[in-house]
Coordinates of C-alpha atoms in Angstrom, one line a residue:
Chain A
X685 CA 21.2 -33.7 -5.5
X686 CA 21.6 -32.6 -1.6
X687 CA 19.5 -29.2 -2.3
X688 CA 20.6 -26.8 0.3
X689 CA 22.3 -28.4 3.1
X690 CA 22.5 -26.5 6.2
X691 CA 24.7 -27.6 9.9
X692 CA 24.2 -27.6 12.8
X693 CA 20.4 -28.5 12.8
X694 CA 20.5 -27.3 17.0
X695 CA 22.9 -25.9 18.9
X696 CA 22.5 -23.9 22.2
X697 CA 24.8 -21.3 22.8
X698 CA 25.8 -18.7 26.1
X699 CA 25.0 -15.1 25.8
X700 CA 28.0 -13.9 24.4
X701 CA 29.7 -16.5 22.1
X702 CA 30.1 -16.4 18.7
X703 CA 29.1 -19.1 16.0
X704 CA 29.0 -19.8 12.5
X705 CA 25.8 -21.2 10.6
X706 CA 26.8 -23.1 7.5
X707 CA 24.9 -23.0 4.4
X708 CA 25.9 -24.8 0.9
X709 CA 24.0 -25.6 -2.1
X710 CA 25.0 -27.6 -5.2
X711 CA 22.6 -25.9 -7.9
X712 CA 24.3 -23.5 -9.0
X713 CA 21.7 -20.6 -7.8
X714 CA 22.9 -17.0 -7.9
X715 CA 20.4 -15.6 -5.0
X716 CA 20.6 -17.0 -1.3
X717 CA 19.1 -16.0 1.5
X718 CA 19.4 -16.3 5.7
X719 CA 15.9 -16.2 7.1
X720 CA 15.2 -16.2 11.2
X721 CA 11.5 -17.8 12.2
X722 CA 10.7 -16.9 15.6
X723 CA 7.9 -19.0 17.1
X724 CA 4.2 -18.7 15.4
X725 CA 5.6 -15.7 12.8
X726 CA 6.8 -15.8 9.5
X727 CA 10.3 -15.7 8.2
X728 CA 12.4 -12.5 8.5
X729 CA 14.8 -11.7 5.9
X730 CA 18.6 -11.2 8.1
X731 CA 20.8 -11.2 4.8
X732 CA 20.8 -12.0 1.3
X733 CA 23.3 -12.4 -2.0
X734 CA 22.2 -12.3 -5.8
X735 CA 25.9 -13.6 -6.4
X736 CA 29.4 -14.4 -5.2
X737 CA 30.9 -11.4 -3.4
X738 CA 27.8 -9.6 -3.3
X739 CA 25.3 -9.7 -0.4
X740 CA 23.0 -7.1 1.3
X741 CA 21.6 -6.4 4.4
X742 CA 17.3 -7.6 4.8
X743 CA 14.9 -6.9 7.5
X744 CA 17.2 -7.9 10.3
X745 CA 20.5 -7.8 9.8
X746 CA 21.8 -6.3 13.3
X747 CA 24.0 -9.0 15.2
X748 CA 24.7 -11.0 12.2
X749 CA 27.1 -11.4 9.2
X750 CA 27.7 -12.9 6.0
X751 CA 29.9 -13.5 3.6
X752 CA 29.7 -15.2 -0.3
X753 CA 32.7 -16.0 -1.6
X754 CA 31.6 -18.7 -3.9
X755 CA 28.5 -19.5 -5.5
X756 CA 28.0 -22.5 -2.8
X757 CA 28.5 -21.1 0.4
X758 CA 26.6 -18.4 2.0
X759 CA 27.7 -18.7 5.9
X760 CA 25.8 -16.4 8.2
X761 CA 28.0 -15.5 11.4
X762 CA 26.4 -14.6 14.6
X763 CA 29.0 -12.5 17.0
X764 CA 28.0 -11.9 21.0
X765 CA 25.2 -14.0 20.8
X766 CA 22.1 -12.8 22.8
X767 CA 18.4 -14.4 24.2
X768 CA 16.8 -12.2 21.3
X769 CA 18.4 -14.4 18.7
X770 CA 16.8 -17.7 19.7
X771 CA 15.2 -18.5 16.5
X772 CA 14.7 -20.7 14.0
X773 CA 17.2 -20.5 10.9
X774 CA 16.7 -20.9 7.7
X775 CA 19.1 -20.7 4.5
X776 CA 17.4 -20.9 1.0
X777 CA 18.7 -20.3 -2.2
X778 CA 16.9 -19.5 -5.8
X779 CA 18.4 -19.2 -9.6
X780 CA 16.6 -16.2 -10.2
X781 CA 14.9 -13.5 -8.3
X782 CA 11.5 -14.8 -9.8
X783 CA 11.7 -18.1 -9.3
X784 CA 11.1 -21.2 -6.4
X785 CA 13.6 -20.7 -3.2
X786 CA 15.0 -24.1 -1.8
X787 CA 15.4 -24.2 1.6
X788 CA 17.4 -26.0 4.1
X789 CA 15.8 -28.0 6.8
X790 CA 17.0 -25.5 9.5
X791 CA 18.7 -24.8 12.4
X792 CA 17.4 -24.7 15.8
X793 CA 19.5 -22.1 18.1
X794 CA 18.9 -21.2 21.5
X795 CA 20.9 -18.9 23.2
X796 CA 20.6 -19.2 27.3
Chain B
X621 CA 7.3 0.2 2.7
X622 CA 6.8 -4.0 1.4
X623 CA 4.5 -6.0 3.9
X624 CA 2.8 -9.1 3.3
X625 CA -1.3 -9.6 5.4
X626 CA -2.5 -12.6 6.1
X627 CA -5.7 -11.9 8.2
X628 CA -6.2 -15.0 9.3
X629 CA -4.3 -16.8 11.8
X630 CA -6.4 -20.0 11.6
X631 CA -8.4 -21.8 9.5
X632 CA -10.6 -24.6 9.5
X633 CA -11.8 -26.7 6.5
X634 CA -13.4 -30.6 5.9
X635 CA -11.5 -33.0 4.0
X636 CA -12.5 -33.0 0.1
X637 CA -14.1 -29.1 0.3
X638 CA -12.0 -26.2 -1.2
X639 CA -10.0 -23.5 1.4
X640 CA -9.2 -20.2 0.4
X641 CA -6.2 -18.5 2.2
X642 CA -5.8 -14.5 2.0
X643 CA -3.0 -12.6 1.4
X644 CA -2.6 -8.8 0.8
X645 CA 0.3 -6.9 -0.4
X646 CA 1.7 -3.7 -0.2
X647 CA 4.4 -2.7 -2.6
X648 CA 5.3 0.7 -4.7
X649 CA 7.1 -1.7 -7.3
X650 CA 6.2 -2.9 -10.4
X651 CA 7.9 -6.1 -11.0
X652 CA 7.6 -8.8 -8.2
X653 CA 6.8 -12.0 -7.3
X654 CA 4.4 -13.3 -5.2
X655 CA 4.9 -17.5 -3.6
X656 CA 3.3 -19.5 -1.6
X657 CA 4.9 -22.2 0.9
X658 CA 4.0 -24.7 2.7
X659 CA 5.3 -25.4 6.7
X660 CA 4.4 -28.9 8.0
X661 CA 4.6 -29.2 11.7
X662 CA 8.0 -31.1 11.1
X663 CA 9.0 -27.5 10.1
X664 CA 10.7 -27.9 6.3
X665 CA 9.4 -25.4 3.8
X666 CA 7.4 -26.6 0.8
X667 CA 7.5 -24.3 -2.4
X668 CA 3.5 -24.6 -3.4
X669 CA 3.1 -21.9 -6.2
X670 CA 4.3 -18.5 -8.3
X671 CA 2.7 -15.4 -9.4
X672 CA 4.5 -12.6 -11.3
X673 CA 3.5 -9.6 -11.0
X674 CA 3.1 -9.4 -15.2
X675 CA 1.5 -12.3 -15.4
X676 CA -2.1 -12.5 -16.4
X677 CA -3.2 -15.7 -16.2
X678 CA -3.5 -17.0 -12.2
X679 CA -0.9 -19.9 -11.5
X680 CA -2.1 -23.2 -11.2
X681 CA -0.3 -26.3 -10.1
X682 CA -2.1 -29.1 -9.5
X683 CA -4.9 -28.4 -6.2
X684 CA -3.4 -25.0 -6.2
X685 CA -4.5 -22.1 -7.8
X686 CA -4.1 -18.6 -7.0
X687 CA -6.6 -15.9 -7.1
X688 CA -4.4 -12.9 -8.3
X689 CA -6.1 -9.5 -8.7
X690 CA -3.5 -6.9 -8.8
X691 CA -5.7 -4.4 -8.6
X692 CA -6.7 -5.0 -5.1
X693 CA -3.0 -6.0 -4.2
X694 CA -4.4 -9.8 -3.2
X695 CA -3.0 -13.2 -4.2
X696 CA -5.1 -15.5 -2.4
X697 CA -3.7 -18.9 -2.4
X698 CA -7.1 -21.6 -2.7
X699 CA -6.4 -25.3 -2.0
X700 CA -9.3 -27.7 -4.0
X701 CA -10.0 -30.9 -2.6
X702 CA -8.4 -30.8 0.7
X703 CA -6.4 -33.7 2.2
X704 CA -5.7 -34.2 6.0
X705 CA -2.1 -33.6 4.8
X706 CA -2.6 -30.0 3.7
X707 CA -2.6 -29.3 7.8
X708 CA -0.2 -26.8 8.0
X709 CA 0.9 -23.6 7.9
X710 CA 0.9 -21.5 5.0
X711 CA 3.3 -18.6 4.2
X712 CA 2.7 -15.7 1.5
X713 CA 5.7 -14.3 0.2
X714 CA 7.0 -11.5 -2.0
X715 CA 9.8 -11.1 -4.0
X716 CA 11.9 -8.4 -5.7
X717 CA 14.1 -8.2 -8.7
X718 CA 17.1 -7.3 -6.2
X719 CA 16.4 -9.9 -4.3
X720 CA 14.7 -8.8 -1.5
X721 CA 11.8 -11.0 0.3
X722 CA 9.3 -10.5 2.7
X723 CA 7.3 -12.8 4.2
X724 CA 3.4 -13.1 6.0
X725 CA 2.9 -14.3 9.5
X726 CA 1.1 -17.3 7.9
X727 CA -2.1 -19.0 8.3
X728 CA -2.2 -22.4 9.7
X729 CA -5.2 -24.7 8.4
X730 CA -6.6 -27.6 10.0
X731 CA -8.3 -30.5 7.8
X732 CA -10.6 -31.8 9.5
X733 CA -11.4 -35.5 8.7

């Protein structure tokens, strides 16, 4: 099994652009999640989905959007990037609410 | 409001003695879950252990236990044994039935040899 496979793992991006973080898993989990790890803090919650064609807005959703139209693919769109949204990425999905998330390895975005 | 504490942003422990990491919670719900993860320097994150909030034994897997006293709002996570690779940082995390997660700002431990 790949897990949760996330691309690109870097990418460096001008204040303005636009870009698409890809996120697909092949377990058949209903929850998925976009977190953002800014360096030395823990992970912020941007979006989640507790199914296809449902997701809601976490802790720091502002900039960003998702979509979920399959149980797979949980893309997380970033429009007019800006130097706040440097981060670390992570996408991570779970079967249940109460049970382990699997995460993808990352992406590594700066925005100059 | 959820938050996760974790009130110590490093820790320090010798190979083969036993580490305790803290975590507090704050949460008005009823029904959570409480994780622990694992971050390596190479940055991938390692699902250690789970506490429900109904449960009432503490989780144990493997060196891992955690100290859950509900109560207090604290789910310590405590590492037996330590091995030069448990340096790392470590991540509390809570999670609700609608999905919903919050996360500490970890603790990174160093194993000393």
């Amino acid at each position: 099994n790949a897990g949760v496979t996330q691309t690109p793992k870097f990418r460096i991006l001008k204040i303005g652009q636009s870009m698409t973080l890809q996120c697909t898993q092949d377990m058949n989990h209903n929850y998925m999640y976009w977190y953002r790890q800014d360096p030395g803090m823990g992970l912020k919650l941007i979006y989640y989905s507790v199914g296809a064609g449902i997701t809601d807005k976490g802790e720091v959703p502002n900039g960003y959007n998702v979509s979920r139209s399959t149980t797979e693919d949980f893309p997380l769109r970033l429009e007019l990037a800006a130097p706040s949204q440097t981060s670390v990425y992570f996408c991570a999905s779970s079967y249940h609410w109460n049970t382990e998330a699997f995460f993808g390895q990352g992406t590594r975005l700066t925005v100059v | 409001a959820q938050k996760i504490t974790q009130t110590q942003p490093g820790m320090f422990v010798q190979e083969k003695e036993a580490v305790t990491l803290d975590c507090t919670y704050d949460t008005s719900d009823q029904s959570y879950g409480l994780f622990w993860y694992k971050q390596p320097s190479s940055g991938e994150m390692i699902f250690l252990i789970y506490q429900g909030s109904y449960d009432e034994q503490n989780a144990t897997e493997g060196r891992y236990s955690l100290n859950f006293q509900k109560a207090r709002k604290s789910a310590n996570l405590v590492i037996s044994a330590s091995q030069l690779g448990d340096s790392a940082m470590y991540f509390c995390a809570m999670r609700f039935n609608a999905g919903k997660s919050t996360f500490g700002d970890g603790t990174t431990l160093t194993v000393k040899p």
